PDB file of C-alpha atoms in Angstrom:
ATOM      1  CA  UNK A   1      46.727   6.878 121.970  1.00 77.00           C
ATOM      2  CA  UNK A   2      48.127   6.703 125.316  1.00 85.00           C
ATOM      3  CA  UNK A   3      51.226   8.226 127.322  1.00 89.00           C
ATOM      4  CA  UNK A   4      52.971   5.322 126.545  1.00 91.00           C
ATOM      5  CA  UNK A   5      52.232   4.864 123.223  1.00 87.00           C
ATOM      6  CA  UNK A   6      53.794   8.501 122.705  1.00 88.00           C
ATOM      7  CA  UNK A   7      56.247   7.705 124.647  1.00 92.00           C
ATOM      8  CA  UNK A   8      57.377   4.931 122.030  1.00 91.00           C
ATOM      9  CA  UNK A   9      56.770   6.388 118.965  1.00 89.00           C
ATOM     10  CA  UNK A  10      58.937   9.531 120.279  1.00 91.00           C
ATOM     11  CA  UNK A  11      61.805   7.402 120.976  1.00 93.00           C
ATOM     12  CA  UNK A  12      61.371   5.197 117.727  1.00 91.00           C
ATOM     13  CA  UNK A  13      61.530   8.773 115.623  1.00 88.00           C
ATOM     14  CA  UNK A  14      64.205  10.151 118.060  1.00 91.00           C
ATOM     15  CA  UNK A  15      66.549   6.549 117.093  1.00 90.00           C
ATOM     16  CA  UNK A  16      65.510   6.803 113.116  1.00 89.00           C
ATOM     17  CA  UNK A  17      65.170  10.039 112.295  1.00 85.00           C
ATOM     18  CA  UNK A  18      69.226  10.301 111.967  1.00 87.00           C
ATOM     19  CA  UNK A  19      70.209   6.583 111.612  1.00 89.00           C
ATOM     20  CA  UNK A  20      69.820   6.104 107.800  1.00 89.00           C
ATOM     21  CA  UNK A  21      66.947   3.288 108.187  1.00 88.00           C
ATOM     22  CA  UNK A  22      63.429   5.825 107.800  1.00 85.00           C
ATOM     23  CA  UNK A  23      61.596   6.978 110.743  1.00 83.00           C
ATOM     24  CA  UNK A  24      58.522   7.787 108.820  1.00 78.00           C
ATOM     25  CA  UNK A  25      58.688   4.239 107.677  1.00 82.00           C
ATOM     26  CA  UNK A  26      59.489   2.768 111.718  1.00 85.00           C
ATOM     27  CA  UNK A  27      56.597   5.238 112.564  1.00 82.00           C
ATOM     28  CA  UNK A  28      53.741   3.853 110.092  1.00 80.00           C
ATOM     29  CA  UNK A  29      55.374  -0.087 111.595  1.00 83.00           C
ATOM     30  CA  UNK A  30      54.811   1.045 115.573  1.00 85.00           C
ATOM     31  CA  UNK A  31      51.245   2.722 114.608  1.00 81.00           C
ATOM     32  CA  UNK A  32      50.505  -0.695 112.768  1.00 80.00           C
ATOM     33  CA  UNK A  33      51.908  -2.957 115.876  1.00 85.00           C
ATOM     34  CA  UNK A  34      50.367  -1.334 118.625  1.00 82.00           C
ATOM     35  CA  UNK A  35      47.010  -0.641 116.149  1.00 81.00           C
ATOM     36  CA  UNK A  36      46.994   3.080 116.837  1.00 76.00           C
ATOM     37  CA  UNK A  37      44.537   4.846 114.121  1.00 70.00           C
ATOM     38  CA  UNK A  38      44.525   8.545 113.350  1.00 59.00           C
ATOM     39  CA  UNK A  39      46.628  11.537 114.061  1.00 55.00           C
ATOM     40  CA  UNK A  40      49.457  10.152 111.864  1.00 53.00           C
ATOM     41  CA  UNK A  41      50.224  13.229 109.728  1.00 62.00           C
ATOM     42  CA  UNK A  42      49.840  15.687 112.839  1.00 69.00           C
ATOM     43  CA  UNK A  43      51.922  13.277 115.247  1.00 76.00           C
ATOM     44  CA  UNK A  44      54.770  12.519 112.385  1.00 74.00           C
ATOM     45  CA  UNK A  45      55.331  16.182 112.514  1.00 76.00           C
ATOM     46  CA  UNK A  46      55.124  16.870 116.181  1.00 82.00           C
ATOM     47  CA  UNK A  47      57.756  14.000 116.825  1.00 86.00           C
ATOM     48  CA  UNK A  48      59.871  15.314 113.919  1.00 82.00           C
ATOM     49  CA  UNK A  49      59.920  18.644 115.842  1.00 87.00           C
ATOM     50  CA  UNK A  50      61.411  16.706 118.531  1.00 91.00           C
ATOM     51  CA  UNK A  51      64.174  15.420 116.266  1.00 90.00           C
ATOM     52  CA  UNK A  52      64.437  19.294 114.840  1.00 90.00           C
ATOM     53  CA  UNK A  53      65.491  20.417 118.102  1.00 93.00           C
ATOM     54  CA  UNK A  54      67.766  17.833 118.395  1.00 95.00           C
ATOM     55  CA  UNK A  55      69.717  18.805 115.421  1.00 93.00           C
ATOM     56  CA  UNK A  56      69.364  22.649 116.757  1.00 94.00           C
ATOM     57  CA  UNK A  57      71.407  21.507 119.620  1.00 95.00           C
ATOM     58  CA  UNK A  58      74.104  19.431 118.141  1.00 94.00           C
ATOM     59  CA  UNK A  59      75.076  21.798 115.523  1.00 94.00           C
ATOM     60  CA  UNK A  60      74.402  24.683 117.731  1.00 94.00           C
ATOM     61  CA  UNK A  61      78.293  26.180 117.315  1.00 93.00           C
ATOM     62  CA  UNK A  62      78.232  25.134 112.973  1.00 92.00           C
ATOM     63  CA  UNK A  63      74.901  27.314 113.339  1.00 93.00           C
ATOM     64  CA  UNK A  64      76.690  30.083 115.534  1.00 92.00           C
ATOM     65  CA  UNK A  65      79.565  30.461 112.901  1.00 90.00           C
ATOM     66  CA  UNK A  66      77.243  30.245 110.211  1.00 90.00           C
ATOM     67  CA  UNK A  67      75.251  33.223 111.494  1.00 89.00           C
ATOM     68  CA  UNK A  68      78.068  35.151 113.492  1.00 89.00           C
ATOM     69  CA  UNK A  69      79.900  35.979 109.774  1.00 85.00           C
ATOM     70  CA  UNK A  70      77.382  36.273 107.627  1.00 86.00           C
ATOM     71  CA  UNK A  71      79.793  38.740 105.918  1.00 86.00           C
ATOM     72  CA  UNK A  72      81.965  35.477 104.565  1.00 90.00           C
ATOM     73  CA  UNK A  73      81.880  34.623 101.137  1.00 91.00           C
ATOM     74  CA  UNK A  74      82.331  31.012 102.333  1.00 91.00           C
ATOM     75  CA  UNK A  75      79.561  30.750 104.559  1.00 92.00           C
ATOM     76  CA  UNK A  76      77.188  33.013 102.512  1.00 93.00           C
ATOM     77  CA  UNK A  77      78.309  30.163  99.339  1.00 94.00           C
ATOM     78  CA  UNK A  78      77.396  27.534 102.383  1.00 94.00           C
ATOM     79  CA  UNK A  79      73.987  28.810 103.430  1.00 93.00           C
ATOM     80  CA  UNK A  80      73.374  29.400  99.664  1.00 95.00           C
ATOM     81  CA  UNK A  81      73.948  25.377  98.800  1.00 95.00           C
ATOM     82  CA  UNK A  82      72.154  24.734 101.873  1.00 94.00           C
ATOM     83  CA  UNK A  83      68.914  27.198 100.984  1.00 93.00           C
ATOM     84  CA  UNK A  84      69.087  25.300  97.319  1.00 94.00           C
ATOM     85  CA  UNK A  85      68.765  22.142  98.322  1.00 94.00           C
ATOM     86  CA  UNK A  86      66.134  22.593 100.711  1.00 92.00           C
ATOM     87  CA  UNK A  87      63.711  24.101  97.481  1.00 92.00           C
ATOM     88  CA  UNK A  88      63.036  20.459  96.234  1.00 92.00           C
ATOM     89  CA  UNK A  89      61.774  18.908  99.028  1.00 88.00           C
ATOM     90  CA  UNK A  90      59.707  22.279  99.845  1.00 84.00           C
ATOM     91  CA  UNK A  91      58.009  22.363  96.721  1.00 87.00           C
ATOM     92  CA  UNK A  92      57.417  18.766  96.469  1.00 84.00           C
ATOM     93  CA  UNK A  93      56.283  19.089 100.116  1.00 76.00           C
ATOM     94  CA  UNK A  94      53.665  21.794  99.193  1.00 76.00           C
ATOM     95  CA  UNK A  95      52.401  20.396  95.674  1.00 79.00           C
ATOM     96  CA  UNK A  96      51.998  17.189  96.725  1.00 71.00           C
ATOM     97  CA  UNK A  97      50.990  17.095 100.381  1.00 65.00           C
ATOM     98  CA  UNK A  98      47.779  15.786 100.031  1.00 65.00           C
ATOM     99  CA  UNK A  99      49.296  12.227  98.011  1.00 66.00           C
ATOM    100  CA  UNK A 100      52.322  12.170 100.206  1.00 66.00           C
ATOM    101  CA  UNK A 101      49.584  12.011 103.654  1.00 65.00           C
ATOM    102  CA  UNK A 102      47.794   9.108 102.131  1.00 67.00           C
ATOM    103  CA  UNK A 103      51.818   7.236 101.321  1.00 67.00           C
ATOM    104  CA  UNK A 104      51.698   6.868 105.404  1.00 67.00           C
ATOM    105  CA  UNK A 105      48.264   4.729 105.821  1.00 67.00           C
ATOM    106  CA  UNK A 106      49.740   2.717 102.546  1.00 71.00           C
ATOM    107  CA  UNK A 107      52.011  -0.335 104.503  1.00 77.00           C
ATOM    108  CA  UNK A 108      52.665  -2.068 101.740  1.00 83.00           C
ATOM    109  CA  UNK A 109      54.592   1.167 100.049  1.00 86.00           C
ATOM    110  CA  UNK A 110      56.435   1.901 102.812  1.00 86.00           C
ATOM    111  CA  UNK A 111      57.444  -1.601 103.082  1.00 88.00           C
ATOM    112  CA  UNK A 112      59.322  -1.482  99.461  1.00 91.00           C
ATOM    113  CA  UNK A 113      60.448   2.034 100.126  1.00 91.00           C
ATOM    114  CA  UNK A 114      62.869   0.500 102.819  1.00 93.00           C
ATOM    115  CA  UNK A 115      63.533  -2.192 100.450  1.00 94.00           C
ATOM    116  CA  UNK A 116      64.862   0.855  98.191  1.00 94.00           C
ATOM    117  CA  UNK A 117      66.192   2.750 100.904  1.00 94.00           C
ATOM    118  CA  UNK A 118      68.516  -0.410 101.718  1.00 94.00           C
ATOM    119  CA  UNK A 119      69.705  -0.822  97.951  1.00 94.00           C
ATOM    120  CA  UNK A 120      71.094   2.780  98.038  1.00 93.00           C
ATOM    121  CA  UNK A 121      73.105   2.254 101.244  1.00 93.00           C
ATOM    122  CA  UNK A 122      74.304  -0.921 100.618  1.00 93.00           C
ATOM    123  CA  UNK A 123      75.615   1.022  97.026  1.00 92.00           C
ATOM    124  CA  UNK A 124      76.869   3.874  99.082  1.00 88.00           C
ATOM    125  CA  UNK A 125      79.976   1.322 100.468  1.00 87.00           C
ATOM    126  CA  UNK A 126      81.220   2.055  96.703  1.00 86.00           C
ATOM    127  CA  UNK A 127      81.078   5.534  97.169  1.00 82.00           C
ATOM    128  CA  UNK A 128      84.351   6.614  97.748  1.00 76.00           C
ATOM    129  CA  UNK A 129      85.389  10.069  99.173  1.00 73.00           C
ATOM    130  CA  UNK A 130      87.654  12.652  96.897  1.00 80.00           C
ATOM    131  CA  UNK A 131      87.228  15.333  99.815  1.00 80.00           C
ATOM    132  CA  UNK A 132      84.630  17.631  97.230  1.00 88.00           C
ATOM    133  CA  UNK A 133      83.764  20.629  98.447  1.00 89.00           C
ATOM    134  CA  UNK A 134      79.726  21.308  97.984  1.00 91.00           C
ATOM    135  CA  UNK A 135      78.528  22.954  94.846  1.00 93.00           C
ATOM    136  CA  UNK A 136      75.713  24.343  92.890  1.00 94.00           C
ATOM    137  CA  UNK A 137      75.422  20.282  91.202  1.00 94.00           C
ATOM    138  CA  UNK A 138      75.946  18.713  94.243  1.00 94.00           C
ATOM    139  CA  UNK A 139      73.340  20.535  96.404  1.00 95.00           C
ATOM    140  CA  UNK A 140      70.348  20.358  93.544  1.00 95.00           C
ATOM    141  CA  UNK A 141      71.258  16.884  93.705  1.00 95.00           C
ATOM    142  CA  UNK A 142      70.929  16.398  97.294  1.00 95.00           C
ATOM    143  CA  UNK A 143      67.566  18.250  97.585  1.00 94.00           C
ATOM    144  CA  UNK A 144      66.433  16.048  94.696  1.00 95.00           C
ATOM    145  CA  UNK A 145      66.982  12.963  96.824  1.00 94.00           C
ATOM    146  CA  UNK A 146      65.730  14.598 100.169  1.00 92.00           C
ATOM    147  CA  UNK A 147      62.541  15.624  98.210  1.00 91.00           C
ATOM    148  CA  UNK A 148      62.337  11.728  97.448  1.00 90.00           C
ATOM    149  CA  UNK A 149      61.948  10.673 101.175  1.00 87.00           C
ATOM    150  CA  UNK A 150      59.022  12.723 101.618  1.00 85.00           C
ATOM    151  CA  UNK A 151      57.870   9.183 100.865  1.00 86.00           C
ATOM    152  CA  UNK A 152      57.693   7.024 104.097  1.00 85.00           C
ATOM    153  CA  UNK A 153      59.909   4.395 104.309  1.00 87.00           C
ATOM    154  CA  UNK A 154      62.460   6.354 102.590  1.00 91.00           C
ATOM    155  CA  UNK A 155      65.343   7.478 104.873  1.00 91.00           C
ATOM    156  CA  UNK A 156      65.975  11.489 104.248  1.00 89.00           C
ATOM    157  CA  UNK A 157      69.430  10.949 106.061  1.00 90.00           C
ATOM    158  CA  UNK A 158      70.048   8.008 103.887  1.00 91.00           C
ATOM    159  CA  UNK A 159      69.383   9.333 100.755  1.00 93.00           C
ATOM    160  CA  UNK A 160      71.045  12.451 101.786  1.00 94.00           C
ATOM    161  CA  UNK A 161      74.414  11.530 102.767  1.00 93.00           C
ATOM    162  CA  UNK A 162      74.636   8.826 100.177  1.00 93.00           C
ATOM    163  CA  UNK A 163      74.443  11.043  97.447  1.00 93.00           C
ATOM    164  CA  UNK A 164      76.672  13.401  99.171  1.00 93.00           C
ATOM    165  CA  UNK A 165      79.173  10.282  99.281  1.00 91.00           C
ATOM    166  CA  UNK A 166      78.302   9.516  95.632  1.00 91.00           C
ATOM    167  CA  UNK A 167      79.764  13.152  94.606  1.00 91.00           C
ATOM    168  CA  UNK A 168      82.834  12.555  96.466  1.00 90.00           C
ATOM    169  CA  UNK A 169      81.631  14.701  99.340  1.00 92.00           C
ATOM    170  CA  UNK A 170      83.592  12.975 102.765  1.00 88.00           C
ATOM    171  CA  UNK A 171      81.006  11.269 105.350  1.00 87.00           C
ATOM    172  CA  UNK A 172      81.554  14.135 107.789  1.00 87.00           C
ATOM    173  CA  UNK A 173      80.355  17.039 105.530  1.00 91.00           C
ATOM    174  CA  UNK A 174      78.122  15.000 104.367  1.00 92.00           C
ATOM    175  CA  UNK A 175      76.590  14.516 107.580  1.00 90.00           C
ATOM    176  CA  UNK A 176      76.278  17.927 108.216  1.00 92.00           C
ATOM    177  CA  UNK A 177      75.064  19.488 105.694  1.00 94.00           C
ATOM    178  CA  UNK A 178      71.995  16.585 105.613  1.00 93.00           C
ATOM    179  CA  UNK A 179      71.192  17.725 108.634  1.00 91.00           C
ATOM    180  CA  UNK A 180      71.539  21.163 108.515  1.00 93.00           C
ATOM    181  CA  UNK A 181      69.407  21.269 105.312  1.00 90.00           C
ATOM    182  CA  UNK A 182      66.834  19.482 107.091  1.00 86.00           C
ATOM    183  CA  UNK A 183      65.935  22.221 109.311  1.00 88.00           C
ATOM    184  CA  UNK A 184      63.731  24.637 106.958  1.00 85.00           C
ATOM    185  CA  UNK A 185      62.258  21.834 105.565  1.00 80.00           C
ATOM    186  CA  UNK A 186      61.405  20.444 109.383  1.00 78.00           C
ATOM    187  CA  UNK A 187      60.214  23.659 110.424  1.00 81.00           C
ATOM    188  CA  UNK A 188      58.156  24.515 107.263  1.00 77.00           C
ATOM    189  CA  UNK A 189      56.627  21.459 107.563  1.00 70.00           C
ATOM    190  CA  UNK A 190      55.459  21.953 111.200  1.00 69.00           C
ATOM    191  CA  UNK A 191      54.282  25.491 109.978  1.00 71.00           C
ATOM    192  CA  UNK A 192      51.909  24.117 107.365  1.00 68.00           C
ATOM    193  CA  UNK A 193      50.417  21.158 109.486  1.00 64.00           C
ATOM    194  CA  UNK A 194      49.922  24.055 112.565  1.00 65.00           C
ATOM    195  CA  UNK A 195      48.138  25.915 110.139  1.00 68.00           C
ATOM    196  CA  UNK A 196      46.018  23.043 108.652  1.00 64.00           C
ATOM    197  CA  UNK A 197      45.252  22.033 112.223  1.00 60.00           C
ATOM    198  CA  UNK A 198      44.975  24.673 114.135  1.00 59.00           C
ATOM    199  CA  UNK A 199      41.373  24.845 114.973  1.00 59.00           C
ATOM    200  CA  UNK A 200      40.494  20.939 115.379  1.00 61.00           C
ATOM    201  CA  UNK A 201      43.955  19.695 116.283  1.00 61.00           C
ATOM    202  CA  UNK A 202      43.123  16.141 117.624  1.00 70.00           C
ATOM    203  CA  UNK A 203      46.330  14.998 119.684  1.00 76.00           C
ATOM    204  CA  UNK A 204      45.464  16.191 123.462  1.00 80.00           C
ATOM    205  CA  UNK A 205      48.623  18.223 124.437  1.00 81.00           C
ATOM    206  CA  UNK A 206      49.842  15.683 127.259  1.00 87.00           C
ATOM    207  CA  UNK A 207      50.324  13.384 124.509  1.00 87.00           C
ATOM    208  CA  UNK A 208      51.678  15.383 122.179  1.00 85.00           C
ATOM    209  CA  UNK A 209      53.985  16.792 124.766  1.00 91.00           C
ATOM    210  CA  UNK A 210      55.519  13.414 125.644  1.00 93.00           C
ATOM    211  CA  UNK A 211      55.915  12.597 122.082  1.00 90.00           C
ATOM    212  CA  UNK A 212      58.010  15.175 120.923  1.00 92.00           C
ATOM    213  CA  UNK A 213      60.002  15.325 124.088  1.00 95.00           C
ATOM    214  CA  UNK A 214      60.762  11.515 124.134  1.00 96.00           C
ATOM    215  CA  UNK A 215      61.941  12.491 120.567  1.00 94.00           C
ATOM    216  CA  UNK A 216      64.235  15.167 121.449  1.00 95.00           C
ATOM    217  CA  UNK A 217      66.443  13.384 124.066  1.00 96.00           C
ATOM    218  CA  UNK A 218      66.294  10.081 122.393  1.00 95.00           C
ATOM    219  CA  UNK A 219      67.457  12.369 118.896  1.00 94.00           C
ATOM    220  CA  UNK A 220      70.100  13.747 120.331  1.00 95.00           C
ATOM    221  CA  UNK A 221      71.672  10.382 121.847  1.00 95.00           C
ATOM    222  CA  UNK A 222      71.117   8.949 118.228  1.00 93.00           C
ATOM    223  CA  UNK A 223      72.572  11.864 116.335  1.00 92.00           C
ATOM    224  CA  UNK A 224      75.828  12.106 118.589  1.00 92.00           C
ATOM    225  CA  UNK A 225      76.174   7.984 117.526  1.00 92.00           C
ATOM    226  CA  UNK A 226      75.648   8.639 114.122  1.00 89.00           C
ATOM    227  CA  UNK A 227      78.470  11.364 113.440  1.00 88.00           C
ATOM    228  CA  UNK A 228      80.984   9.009 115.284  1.00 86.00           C
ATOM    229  CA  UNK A 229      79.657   5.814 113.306  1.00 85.00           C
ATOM    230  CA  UNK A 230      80.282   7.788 110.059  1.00 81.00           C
ATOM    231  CA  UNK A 231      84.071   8.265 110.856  1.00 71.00           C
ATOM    232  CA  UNK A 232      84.247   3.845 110.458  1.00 75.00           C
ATOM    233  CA  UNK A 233      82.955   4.276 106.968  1.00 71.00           C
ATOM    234  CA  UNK A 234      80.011   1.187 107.966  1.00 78.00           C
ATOM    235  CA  UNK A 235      77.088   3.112 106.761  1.00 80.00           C
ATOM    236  CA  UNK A 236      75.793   0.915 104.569  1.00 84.00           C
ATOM    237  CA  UNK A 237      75.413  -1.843 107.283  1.00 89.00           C
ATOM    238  CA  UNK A 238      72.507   0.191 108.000  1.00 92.00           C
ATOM    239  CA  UNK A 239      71.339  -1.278 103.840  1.00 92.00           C
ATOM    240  CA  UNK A 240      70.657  -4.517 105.201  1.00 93.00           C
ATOM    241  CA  UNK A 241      68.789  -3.696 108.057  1.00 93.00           C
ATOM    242  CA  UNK A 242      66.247  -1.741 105.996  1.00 92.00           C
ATOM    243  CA  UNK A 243      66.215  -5.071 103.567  1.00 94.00           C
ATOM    244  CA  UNK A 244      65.282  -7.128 106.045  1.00 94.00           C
ATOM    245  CA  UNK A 245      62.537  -4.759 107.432  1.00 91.00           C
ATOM    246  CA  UNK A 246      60.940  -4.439 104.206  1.00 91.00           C
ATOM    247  CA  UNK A 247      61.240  -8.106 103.652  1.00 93.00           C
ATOM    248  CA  UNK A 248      59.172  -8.628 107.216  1.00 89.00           C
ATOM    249  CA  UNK A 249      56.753  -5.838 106.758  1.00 85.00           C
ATOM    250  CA  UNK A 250      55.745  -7.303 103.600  1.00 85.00           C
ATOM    251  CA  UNK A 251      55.204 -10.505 104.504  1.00 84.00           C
ATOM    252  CA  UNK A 252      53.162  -9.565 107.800  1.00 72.00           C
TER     253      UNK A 252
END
């Protein structure tokens, strides 16, 4: 893999990673287009990193008052949701890391997971917002779906906030709180792939360096877009862009 080729894949997760279309499933396309081999599982969660800082700095003041009054039974309730939906996707992470590593070397599975992907936005436009506050229901529910984009090709953010919108939840909590929940499962999937990789890790550190920066910048662009889109209630526009993405990976 060269500079470049980090370069692009760090930009391609930095765009996806927040717009609802999959950047695990634009990520398995680029590696097949430009006929990179290898390194997928370690460079997936280097670039995701990227994307996990990005979301460190957007939120940074929601974080701040999170942590600054920890004595609040409304943000202790808040980090409590957020803690409970982040179990599903940990556990399903950790049980079933070995299957979910060979998903991303499996093209034509990724290309009907953004066939799926799209359905669900495309459904979301039905969702309407009753202003719900999260719950206990609400945030099992959420983790369930962000546990089911462990799969590449399906779009954590998409499933995320659409079933956030599907409990009545409005587009800008929903937003948040997909993203915030996103960061222990981020970082404890970065742990576990350190750990895995430490001694023979095979993605020289120029490379690696670029990737995950690229990501970053590019994440933090895209993220800033994406809260603003959400106010024009056009998310599921993003449902037929996955369509037809599935539609041309599976045909090529």
């Amino acid at each position: 893999m060269t500079l470049v080729e980090a370069m692009i894949l760090g930009i391609v997760q930095g765009l996806t990673e927040f717009l609802p279309i999959s950047s695990s499933g634009h990520l398995v396309l680029m590696k097949h287009l430009l006929e990179i081999q290898g390194n997928g599982n370690e460079l997936e969660v280097l670039v995701h990193i990227g994307t996990l800082a990005s979301i460190l700095v957007v939120f940074s003041n929601d974080i701040k008052v999170l942590i600054s009054d920890l004595k609040s039974k409304k943000n202790q309730s808040y980090i409590f949701f957020l803690f409970l939906a982040s179990l599903p996707a940990a556990i399903a992470g950790i049980w079933f890391k070995d299957y979910f590593e060979l998903l991303f070397n499996d093209y034509f599975i990724v290309s009907k997971a953004l066939l799926f992907t799209g359905l669900i936005l495309i459904l979301s436009f039905f969702f309407k917002s009753r202003n719900k506050k999260h719950n206990i229901i609400s945030s099992i529910l959420i983790g369930l779906f962000q546990a089911l984009a462990i799969t590449p090709g399906i779009s954590r953010s998409g499933m995320t906030i659409s079933c956030a919108l599907l409990m009545g939840i409005n587009a800008k909590d929903a937003a948040k709180f997909s993203f915030l929940m996103a960061i222990p499962v981020i970082s404890g999937a970065g742990f576990l792939t350190f750990i895995d990789s430490y001694n023979n890790f095979s993605i020289p550190i120029p490379i690696g360096f670029v990737a995950l920066i690229s990501s970053f910048l590019v994440g933090v662009l895209a993220l800033k877009w994406l809260l603003n889109w959400l106010g024009k209630g056009k998310f599921h526009i993003f449902g037929i862009y996955c369509i037809l993405l599935g539609l041309f990976m599976m045909i090529n």
